[in-house]
Structure formats: C-alpha cells, structure tokens
CSV table of C-alpha atoms in Angstrom, one decimal:
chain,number,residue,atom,x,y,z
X,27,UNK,CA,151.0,50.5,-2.5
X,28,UNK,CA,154.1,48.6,-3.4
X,29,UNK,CA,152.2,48.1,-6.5
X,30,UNK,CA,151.8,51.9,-7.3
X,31,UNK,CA,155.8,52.3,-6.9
X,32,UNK,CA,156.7,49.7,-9.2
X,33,UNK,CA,154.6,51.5,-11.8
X,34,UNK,CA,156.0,55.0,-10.8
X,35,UNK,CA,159.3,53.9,-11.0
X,36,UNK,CA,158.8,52.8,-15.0
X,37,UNK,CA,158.0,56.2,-15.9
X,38,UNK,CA,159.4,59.4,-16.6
X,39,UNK,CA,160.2,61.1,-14.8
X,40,UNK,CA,160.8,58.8,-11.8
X,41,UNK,CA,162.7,56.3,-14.1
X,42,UNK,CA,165.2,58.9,-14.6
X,43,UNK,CA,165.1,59.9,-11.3
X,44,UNK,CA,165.8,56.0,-10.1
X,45,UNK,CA,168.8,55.8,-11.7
X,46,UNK,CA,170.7,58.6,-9.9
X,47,UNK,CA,171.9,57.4,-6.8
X,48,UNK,CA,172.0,60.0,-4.0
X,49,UNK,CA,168.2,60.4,-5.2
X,50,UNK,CA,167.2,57.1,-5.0
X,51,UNK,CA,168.8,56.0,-1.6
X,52,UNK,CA,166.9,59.2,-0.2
X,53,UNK,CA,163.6,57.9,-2.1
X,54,UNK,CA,164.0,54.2,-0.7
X,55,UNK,CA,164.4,56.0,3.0
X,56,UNK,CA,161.6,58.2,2.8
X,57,UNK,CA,160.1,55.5,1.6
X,58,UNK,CA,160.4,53.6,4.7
X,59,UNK,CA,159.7,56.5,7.3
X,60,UNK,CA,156.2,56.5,5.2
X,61,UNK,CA,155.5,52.9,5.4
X,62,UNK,CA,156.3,52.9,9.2
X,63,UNK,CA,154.0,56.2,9.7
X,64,UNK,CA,151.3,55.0,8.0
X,65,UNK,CA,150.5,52.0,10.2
X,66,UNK,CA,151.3,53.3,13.0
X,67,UNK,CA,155.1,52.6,13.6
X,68,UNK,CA,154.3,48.6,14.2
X,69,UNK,CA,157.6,47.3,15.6
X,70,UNK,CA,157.1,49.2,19.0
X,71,UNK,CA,154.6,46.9,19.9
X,72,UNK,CA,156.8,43.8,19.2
X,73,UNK,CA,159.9,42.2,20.5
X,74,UNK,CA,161.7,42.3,16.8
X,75,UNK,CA,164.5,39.5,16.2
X,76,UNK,CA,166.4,40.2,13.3
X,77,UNK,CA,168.8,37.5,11.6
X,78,UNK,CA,171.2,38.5,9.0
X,79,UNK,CA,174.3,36.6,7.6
X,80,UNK,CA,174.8,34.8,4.4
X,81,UNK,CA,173.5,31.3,4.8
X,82,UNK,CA,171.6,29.4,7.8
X,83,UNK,CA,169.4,32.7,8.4
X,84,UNK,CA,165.8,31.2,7.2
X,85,UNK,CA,167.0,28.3,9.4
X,86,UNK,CA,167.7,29.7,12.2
X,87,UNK,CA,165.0,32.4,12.6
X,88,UNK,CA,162.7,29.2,11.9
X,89,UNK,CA,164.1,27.2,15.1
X,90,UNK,CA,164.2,30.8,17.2
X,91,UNK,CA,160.1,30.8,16.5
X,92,UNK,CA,160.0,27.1,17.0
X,93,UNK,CA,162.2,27.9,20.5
X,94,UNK,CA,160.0,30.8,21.6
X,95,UNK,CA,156.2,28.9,20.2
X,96,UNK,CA,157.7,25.8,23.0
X,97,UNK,CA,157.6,28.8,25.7
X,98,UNK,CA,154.3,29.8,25.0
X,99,UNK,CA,154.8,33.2,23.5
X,100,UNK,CA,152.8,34.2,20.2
X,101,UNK,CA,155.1,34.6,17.2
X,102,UNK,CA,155.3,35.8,13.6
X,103,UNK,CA,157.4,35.0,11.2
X,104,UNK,CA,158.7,36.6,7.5
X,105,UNK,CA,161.4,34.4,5.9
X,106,UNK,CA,162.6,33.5,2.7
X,107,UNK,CA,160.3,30.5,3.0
X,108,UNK,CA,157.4,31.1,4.8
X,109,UNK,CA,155.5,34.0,6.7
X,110,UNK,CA,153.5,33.4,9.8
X,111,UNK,CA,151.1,36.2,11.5
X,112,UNK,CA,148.5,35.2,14.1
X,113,UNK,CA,147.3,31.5,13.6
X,114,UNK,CA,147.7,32.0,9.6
X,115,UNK,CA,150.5,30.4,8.2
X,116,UNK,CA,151.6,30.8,4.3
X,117,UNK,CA,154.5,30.7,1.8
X,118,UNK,CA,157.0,33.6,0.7
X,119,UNK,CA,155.1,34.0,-2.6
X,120,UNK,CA,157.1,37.0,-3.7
X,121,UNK,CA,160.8,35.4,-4.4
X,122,UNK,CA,161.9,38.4,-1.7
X,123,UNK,CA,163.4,37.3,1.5
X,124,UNK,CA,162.1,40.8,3.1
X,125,UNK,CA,158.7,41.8,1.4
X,126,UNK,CA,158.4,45.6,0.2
X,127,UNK,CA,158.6,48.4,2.9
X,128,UNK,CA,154.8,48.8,2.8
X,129,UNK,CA,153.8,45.3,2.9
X,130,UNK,CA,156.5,44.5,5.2
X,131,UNK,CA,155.1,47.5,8.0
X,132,UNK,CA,151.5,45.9,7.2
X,133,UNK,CA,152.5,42.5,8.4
X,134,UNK,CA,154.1,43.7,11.1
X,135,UNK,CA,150.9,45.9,12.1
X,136,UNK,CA,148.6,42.7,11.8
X,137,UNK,CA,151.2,40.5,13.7
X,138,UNK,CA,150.6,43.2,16.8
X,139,UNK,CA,147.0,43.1,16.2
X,140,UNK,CA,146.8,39.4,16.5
X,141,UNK,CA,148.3,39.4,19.8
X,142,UNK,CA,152.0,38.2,18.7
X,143,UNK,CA,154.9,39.2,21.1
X,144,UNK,CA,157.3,38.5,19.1
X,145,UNK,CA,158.2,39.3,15.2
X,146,UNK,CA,161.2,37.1,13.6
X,147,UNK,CA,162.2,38.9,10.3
X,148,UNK,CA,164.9,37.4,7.8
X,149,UNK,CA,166.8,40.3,7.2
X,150,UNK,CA,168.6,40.6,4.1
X,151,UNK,CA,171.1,42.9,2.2
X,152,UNK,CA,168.8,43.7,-0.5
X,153,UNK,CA,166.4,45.1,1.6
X,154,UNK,CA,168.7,46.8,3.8
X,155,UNK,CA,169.7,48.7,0.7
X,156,UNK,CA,166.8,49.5,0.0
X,157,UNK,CA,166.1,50.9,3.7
X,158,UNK,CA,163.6,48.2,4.7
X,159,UNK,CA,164.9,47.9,7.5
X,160,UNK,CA,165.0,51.2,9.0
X,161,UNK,CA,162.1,52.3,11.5
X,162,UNK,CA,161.5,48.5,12.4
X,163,UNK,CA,162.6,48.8,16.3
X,164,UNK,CA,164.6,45.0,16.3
X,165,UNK,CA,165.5,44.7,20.2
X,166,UNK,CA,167.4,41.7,18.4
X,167,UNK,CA,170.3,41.3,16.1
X,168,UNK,CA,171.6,37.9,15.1
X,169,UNK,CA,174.8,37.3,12.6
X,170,UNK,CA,175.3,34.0,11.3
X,171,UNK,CA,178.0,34.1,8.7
X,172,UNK,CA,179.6,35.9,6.0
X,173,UNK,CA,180.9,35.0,2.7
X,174,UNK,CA,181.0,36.4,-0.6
X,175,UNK,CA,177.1,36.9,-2.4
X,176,UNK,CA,175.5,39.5,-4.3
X,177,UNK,CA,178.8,41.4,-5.3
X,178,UNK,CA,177.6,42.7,-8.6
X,179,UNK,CA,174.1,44.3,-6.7
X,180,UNK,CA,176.7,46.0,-3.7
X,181,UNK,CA,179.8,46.6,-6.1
X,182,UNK,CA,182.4,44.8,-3.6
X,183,UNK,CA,182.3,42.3,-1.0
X,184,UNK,CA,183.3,45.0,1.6
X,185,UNK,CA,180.2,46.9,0.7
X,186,UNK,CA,178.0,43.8,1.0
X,187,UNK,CA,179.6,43.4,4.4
X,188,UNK,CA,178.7,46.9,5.8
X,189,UNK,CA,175.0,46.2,4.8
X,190,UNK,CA,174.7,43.3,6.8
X,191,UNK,CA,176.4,45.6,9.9
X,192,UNK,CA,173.3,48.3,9.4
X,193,UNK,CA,171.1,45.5,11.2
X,194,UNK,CA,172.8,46.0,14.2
X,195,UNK,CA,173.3,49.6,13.7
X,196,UNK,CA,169.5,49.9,13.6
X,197,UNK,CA,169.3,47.6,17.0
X,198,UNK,CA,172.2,49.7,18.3
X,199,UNK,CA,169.1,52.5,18.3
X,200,UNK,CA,167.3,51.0,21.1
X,201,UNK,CA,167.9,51.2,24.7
X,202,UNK,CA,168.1,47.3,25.0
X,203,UNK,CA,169.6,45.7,22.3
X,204,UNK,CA,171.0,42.5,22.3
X,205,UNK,CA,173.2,40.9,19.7
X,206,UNK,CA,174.2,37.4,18.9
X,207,UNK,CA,177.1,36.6,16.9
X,208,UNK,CA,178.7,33.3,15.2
X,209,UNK,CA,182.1,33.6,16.8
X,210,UNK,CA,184.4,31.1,14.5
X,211,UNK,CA,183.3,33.3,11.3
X,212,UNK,CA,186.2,34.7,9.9
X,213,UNK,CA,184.0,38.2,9.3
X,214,UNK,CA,183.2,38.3,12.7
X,215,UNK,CA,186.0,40.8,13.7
X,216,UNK,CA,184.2,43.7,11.6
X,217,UNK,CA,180.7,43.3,13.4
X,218,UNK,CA,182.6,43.5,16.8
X,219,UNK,CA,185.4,46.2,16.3
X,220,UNK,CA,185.7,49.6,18.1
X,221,UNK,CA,183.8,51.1,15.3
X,222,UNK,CA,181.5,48.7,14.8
X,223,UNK,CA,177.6,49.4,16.4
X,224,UNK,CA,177.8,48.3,20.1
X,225,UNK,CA,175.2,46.7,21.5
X,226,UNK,CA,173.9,47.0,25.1
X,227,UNK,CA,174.1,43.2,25.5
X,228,UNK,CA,175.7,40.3,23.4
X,229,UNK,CA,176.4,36.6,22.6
X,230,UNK,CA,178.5,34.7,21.2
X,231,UNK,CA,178.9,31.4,19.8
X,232,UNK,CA,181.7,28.8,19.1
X,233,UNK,CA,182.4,25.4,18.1
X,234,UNK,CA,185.8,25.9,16.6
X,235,UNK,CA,187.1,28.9,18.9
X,236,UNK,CA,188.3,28.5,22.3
X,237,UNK,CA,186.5,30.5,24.3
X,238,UNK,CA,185.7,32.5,26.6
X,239,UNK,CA,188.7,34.8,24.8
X,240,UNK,CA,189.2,38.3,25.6
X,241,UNK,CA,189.5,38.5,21.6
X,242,UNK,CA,186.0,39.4,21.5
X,243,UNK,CA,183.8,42.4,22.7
X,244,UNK,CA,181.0,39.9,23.9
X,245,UNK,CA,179.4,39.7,27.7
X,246,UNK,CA,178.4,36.5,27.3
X,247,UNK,CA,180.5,33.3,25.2
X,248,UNK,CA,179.2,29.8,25.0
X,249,UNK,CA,181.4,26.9,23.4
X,250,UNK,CA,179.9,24.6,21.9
X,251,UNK,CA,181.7,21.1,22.4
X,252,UNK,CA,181.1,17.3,21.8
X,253,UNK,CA,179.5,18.3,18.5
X,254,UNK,CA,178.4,14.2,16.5
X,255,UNK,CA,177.1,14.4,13.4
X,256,UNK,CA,174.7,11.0,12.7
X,257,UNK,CA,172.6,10.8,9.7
X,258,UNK,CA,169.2,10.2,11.7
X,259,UNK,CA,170.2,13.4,14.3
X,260,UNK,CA,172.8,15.9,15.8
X,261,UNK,CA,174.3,16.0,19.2
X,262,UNK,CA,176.2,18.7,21.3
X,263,UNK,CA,177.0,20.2,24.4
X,264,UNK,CA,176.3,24.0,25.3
X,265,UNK,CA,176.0,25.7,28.8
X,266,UNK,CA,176.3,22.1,30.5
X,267,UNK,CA,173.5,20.8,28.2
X,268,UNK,CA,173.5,17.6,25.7
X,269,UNK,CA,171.5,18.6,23.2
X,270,UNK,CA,170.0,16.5,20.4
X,271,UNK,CA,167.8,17.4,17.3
X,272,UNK,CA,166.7,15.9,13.8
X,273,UNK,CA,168.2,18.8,12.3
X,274,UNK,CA,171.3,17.4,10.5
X,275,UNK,CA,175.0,18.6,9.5
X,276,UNK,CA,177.4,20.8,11.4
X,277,UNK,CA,175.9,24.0,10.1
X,278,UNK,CA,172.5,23.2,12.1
X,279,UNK,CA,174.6,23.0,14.6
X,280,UNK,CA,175.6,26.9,14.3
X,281,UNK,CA,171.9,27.9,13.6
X,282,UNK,CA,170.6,26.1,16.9
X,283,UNK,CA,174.0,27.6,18.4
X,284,UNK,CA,172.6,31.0,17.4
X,285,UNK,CA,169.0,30.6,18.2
X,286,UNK,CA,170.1,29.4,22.1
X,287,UNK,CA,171.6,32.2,22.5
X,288,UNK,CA,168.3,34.6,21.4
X,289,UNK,CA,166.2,32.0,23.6
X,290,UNK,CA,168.8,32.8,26.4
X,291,UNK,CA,168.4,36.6,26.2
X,292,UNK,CA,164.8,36.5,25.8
X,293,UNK,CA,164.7,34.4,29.4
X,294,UNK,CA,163.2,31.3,28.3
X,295,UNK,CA,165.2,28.5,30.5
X,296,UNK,CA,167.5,25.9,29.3
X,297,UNK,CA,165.7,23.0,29.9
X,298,UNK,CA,162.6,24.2,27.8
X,299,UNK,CA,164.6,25.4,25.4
X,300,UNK,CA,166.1,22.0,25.0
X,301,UNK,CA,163.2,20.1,24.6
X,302,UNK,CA,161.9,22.4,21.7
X,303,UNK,CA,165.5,22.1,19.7
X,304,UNK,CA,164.6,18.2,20.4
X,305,UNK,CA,161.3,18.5,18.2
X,306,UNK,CA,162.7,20.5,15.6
X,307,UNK,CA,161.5,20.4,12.3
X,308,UNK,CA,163.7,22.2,9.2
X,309,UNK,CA,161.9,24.7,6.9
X,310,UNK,CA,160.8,23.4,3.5
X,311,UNK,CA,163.9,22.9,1.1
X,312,UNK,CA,166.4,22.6,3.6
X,313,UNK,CA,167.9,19.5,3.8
X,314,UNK,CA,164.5,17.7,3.4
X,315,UNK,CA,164.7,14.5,3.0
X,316,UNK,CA,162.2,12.6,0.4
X,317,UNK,CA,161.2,9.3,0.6
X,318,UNK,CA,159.0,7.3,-1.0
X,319,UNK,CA,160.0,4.1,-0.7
X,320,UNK,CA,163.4,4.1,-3.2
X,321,UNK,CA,166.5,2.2,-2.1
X,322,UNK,CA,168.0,5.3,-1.7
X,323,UNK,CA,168.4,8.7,-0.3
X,324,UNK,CA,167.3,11.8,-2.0
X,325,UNK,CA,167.8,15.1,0.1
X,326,UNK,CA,166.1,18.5,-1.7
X,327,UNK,CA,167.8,21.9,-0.5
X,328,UNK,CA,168.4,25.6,-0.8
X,329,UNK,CA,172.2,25.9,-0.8
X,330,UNK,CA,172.9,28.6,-4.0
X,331,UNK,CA,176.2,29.3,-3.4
X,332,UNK,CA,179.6,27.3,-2.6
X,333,UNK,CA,179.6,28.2,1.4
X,334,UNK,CA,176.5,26.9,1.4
X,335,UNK,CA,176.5,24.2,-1.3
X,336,UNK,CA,179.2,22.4,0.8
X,337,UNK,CA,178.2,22.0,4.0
X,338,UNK,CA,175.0,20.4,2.0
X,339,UNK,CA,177.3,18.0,0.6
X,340,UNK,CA,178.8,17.2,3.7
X,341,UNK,CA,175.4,17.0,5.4
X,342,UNK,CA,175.0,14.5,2.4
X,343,UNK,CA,177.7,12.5,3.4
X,344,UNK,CA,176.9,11.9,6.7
X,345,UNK,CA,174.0,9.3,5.0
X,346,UNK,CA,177.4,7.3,3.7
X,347,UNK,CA,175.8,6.8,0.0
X,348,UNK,CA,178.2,4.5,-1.7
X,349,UNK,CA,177.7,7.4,-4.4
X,350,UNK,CA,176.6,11.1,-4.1
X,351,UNK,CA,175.0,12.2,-7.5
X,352,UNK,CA,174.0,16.2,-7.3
X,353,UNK,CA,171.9,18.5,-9.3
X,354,UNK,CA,172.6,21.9,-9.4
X,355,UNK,CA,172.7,25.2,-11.6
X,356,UNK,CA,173.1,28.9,-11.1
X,357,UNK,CA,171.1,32.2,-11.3
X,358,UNK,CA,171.4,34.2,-14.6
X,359,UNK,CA,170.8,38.0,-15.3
X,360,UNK,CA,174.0,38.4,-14.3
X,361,UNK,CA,174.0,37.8,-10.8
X,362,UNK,CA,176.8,36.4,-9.3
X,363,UNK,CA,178.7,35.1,-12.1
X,364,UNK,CA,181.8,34.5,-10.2
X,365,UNK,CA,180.2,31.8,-8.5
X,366,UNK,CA,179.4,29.5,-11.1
X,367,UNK,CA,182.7,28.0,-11.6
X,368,UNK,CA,183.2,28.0,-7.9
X,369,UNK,CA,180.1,26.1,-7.2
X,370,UNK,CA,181.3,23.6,-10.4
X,371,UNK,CA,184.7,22.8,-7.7
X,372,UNK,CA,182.8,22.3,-4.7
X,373,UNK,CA,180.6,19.7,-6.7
X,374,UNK,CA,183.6,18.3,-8.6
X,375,UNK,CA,185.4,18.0,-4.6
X,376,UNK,CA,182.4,16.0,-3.2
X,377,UNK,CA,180.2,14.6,-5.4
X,378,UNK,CA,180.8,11.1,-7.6
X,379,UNK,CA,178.2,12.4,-10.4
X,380,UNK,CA,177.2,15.8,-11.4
X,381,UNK,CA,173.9,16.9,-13.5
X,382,UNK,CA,174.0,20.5,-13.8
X,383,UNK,CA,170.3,22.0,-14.6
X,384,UNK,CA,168.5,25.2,-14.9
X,385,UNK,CA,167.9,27.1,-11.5
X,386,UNK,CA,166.6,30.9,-12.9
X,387,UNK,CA,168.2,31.8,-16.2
X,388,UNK,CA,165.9,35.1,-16.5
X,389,UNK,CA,167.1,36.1,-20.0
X,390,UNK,CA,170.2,34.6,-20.7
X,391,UNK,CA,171.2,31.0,-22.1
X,392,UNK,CA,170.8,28.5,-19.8
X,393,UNK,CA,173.2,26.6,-21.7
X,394,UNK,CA,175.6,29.1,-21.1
X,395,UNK,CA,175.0,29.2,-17.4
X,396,UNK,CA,175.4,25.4,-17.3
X,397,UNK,CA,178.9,26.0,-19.4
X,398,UNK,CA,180.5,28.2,-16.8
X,399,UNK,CA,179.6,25.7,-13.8
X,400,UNK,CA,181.2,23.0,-16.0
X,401,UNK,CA,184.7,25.1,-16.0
X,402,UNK,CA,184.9,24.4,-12.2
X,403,UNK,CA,183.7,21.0,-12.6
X,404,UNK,CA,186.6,20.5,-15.1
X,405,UNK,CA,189.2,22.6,-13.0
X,406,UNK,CA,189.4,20.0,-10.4
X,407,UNK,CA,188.8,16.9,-12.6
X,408,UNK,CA,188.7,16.9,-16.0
X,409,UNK,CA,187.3,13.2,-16.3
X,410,UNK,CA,184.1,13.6,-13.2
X,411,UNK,CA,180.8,12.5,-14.6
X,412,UNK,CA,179.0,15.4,-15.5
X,413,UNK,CA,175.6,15.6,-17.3
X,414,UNK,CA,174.1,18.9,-18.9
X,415,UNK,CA,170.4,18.8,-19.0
X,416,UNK,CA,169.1,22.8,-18.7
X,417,UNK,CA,165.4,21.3,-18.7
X,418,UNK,CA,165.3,21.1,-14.7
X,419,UNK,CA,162.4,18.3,-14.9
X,420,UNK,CA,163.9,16.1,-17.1
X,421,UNK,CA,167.4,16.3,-15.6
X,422,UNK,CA,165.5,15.8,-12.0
X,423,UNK,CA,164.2,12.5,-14.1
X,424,UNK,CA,168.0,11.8,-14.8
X,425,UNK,CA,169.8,12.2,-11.5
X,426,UNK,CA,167.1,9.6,-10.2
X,427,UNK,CA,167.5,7.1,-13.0
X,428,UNK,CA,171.1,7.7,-12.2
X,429,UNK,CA,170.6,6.4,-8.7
X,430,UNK,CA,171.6,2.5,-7.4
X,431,UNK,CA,170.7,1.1,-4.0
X,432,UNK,CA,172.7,2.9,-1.2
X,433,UNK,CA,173.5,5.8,-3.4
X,434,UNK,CA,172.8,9.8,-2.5
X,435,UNK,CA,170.6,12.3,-5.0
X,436,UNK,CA,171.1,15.7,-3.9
X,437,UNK,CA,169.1,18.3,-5.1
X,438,UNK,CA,169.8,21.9,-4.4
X,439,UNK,CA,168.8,25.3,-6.1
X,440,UNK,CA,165.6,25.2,-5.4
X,441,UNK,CA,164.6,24.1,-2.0
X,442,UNK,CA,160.9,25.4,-1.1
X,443,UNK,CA,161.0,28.2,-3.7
X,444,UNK,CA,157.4,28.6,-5.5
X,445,UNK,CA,158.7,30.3,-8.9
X,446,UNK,CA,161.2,29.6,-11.3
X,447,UNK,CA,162.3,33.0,-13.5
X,448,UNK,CA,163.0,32.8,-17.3
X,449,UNK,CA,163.0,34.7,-20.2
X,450,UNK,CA,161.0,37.8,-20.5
X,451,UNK,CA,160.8,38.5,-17.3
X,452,UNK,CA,158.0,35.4,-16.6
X,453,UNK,CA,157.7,33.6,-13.5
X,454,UNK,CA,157.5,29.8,-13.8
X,455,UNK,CA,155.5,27.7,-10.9
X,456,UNK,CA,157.6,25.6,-9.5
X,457,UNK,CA,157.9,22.8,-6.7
X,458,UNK,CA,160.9,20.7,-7.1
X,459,UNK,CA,159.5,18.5,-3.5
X,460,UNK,CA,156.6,17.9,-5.6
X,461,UNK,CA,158.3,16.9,-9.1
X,462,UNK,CA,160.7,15.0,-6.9
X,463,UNK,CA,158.3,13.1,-5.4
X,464,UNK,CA,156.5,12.8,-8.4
X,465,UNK,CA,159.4,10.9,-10.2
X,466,UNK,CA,160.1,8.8,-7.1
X,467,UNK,CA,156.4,7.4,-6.9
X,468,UNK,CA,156.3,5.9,-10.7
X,469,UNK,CA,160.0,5.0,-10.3
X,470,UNK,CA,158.9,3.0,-6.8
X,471,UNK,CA,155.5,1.7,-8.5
X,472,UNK,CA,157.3,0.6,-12.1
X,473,UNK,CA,160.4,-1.6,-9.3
X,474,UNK,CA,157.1,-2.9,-7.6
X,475,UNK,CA,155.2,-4.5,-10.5
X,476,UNK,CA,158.2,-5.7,-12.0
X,477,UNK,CA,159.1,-8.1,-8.6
C-alpha cells in the first residue's frame, strides 16, 4: 500500500496536489484514519508506549522493552534500529524511525495477534507530521529531550517543538494516560504548561533539579542522586534504589531515568525492575564498543547532532584515552545545514584528532559537507588536527591507523544504520560495526605476526 502512495504522489495530478499544504496535511490524516480502519484499529488491543524527544529515544524505548520482557509481559518493538513483533526480531530496513502509516498499523495488528501486551513505538517528528501517529491509542507518553533538529523540514524550532507535544496530545485522548517527562530539560516547561495536553497521570525525572518542586505540574518526581560514571558501568540512586548497569555515560543515565518511571506506572516493582536495568544491553550503534584485540578503544555510535555528539564524547572520555581521535560527517540534501559547523566545535572542544568523512551526502558534494564541519573545527582552534577523507571506508582505515596504545577512536554517524544515501537518490549498504571490525582484525593479525 505504502508502495501504491509513493507512486501516486509522483504523478499528476496528486503531485500537484502534494505540494499544497492544507491539502496534503488533510491527505496524510485521512491517510491515517484509513490505515487504522483497515486492520482493525490495532492499538486498542495494546498497551502503546510512545517515546519522543530529540536524542536517547531508540535508547530508552529499547531498555523500557528490556524492563517490561524481565516482568514477563510480551513486547513489540518499532525503533530506529530495530523492530520486534512476536518472537521475530529484525532491523529497521527502511532509514524511517516510524515506518509508513500502513505498514506501521500492520505491525501493530500482528503484534496483537502474536499475543504482545505491550507495543513500544519510537515516535518521531517526521511522522507526527505526517499524522502517523494519530489513531494509535498510546496509554503512554515519554519526553526525553529537546534541542534543535530538523529545522528546515518544520520551518522553526518552535514548530519542531509543538510536533513533539502532539504525542502527548494524542495520549491526552485516552482515559488513562500517563506521561513521563525529563525534568532538567530546559524545553520541559512547554510540555507541562497550562496549555499544554494534560495527562491523567505523570512523571518526572531529575538529576540536576531539586525536586520534588512545586515548579512542575507532575504527581509523581523522582531525583536521581549519587549518579558515577565508570568506564566498565553506571551507578545511581532513584526511589531508595542503587542502581547499576553496563550502559555507560550520564545520558544513559536519563534514558534508564525515563524508562523507571514507565516500568513504575505500568506496576512492575522496583526490585525487578532493577535487576533487568542490571542486564542491560544498548541497541546496535550506540555506544558499542568493538574489540578485537587492539591496544585501544574504539566505540561505534549514532550521535548526528551536537547535543548528542557530546555526551558521546564525554561517554568517550570516561575510558581516559590518552587521545580521543573522532570520525564524523553530516547529512546533505540540505538537511540541517546549521549543524555542520556546530558539530565541527563540539569535536574541535573534545577531541585531540578529527577525520571528518561522508555520513549521507544524497546529491550534494561531500567535499562540501566536510568543508562546512571544518569551519567549526577551525572556529575553536585553528591549529586541531583535522583530516578530510569523504570516502567513509578509507577514512575508517585512517582514524585506526591513527590510533596508539591507550588512545580512543570514536566513530559516530552511523551507528547500526543498514544504508548509506548518495547521489541519485541510491541507497548504499552499509555496516560501519562490520567495516570497523573488519579493519581491526588485519590491523590485530598484521601487530601479531610481526611480534
């Protein structure tokens, strides 16, 4: 079916249609209503957590199925990464963080039919645009963070904001809604103000804040204290609890923070639900670490923009390389532009050497790209290392070469995605794990025969 639209939509009249906008938003909702009605209005039979926020939401809704699996329920899963429905488990194939309204409905139909209880579904501000998101019944709404992504596809960051709050307006619809919200984000106030959709039951969140605070419109407010960050796990305290996990840095801190809280609404009790944040395990790409037996570290992640980028590079830091060398590039078509140069300063801030590489130039000049990440770089020192290498292989071959005992290699772009896009609209395979491991076995093999 999604298909058949994609055709539609390329020719006339729809194509003119498309482009007017009262038109198309009515199309996209109709749209939705039609997926829903045509297998049977899914959601009802489902306890729907939805996560929205700009980073840590893959994360998060992978340790709230993790959480809910340790209590015995049945859970599905749709995430940037990966999709789980019944027993079957397989990758995001479609480089869409929510898949198309009619594939997205059928998924949720089969995860009712194999017996799940709950659906977890990564919900992003593309496809609340486009109305995916309406006629799902999420009992759950979860906001991790906000900062400032995808301005040129909403026209201003204010706009991109309100899109994330239609997630809870949409949970706002039911008669037992529950919401869960990062309390030190500095967005936070506009999810929870007078105006703002008000949930029948909510959480809140804090490391920073000191809380409870009459501040915020929230029934329930957990601090979260005695936060250490190691470089082999992560400790803290939350609702009289010590807590400890493999998932590292202080913004896996905030993702367990928010997936406690949807465990704590849902019933499960504390003591279960700390054993299963004690077995964690990350999603592919995010902060994985690779090793193959190389004198030093080499972490592979998804962090694509500089909120995100830098609490990698912290969680990098935690390892205490003698050197951090990073990899990174930026998306082309157009898409975020003003974050190239901001990326270039956060890598320029914490990183000792810098290869900058393709990540998805779709049709314009990688080169180009790699020249306006460099401005940043340059902005806050003009004399940092810095490397320019738009083949993403060989500069992956670089960075290691790069690397002495003790150091850091950070790669991050990529993570766990399957494709890389280019020119003409083509879609690249791609698995940076494997081409990282790849380089790290002859690298380890060639040291080996030498001593």
């Amino acid at each position: 079916m999604e298909a058949l639209l994609e055709k539609l939509k390329r020719t006339p009249p729809f194509k003119f249609l498309y482009k007017v906008p009262g038109l198309i938003n009515l199309y996209h909702l109709v749209m939705a209503f039609l997926a829903a009605l045509w297998y049977g209005f899914p959601s009802r039979k489902l306890t729907v957590i939805g996560v929205t926020g700009t980073k840590g939401k893959t994360s998060t809704c992978d340790l709230i199925a993790q959480i809910l699996e340790g209590a015995g329920h049945r859970v599905g899963l749709i995430t940037t990464v990966r999709c789980k429905i019944g027993n079957a488990e397989f990758t995001n194939r479609t480089k869409q963080t929510m898949p198309g309204r009619f594939e997205l409905q059928r998924m949720l139909r089969d995860m009712a039919e194999s017996g799940s209880d709950y659906a977890i579904v990564e919900t992003s501000s593309e496809g609340i645009l486009q109305h995916r998101h309406r006629f799902i019944s999420y009992q759950v709404a979860v906001f991790t963070n906000l900062s400032p992504e995808h301005i040129e596809r909403h026209g201003s960051f204010e706009k991109y904001r309100e899109a994330k709050r239609k997630l809870f307006e949409e949970a706002g619809r039911r008669a037992h809604s529950i919401g869960v919200y990062n309390l030190d984000d500095a967005e936070v106030p506009h999810f929870l103000a007078p105006e703002a959709p008000e949930l029948k039951v909510s959480y809140g969140y804090a490391v920073k804040q000191k809380i409870p605070s009459s501040r915020f419109r929230v029934s329930r407010q957990f601090q979260i204290a005695r936060v250490k960050l190691g470089k082999k796990e992560t400790e803290f305290k939350m609702e009289g609890e010590i807590f400890r996990m493999p998932l590292l840095g202080e913004f896996n801190v905030y993702n367990a923070g928010a997936a406690i809280c949807v465990a704590l609404s849902q019933g499960i009790p504390l003591g279960e639900i700390r054993q299963a944040v004690g077995r964690a395990v990350p999603p592919p790409g995010r902060l994985e670490i690779i090793n193959r037996g190389q004198s030093f570290t080499v972490i592979v992640d998804y962090a694509h923009e500089p909120m995100s980028l830098e609490a990698a590079y912290k969680a990098a830091r935690l390892f205490r390389p003698r050197r951090l060398i990073c990899l990174l590039g930026s998306q082309g078509g157009g898409r975020d532009r003003w974050k190239r140069g901001a990326m270039g300063e956060v890598a320029a801030r914490y990183c000792d050497e810098i290869v900058l590489a393709s990540e998805d130039p779709y049709d314009e000049d990688p080169l180009e790209i790699l020249k306006d990440i460099e401005k940043g770089v340059l902005r806050v020192d003009r004399r940092k290392k810095l490397h320019k290498i738009p083949d993403r292989r060989e500069a992956i071959e670089y960075a290691i070469s790069l690397a002495k005992p003790q150091d850091a290699v950070l790669f991050t772009g990529k993570g766990g995605e399957v494709w890389m896009c280019v020119s003409g609209g083509r879609k690249v395979p791609w698995n940076e794990r494997g081409v990282v491991e790849g380089i790290l076995e002859k690298l380890v093999k060639k040291e080996r025969a030498q001593n």
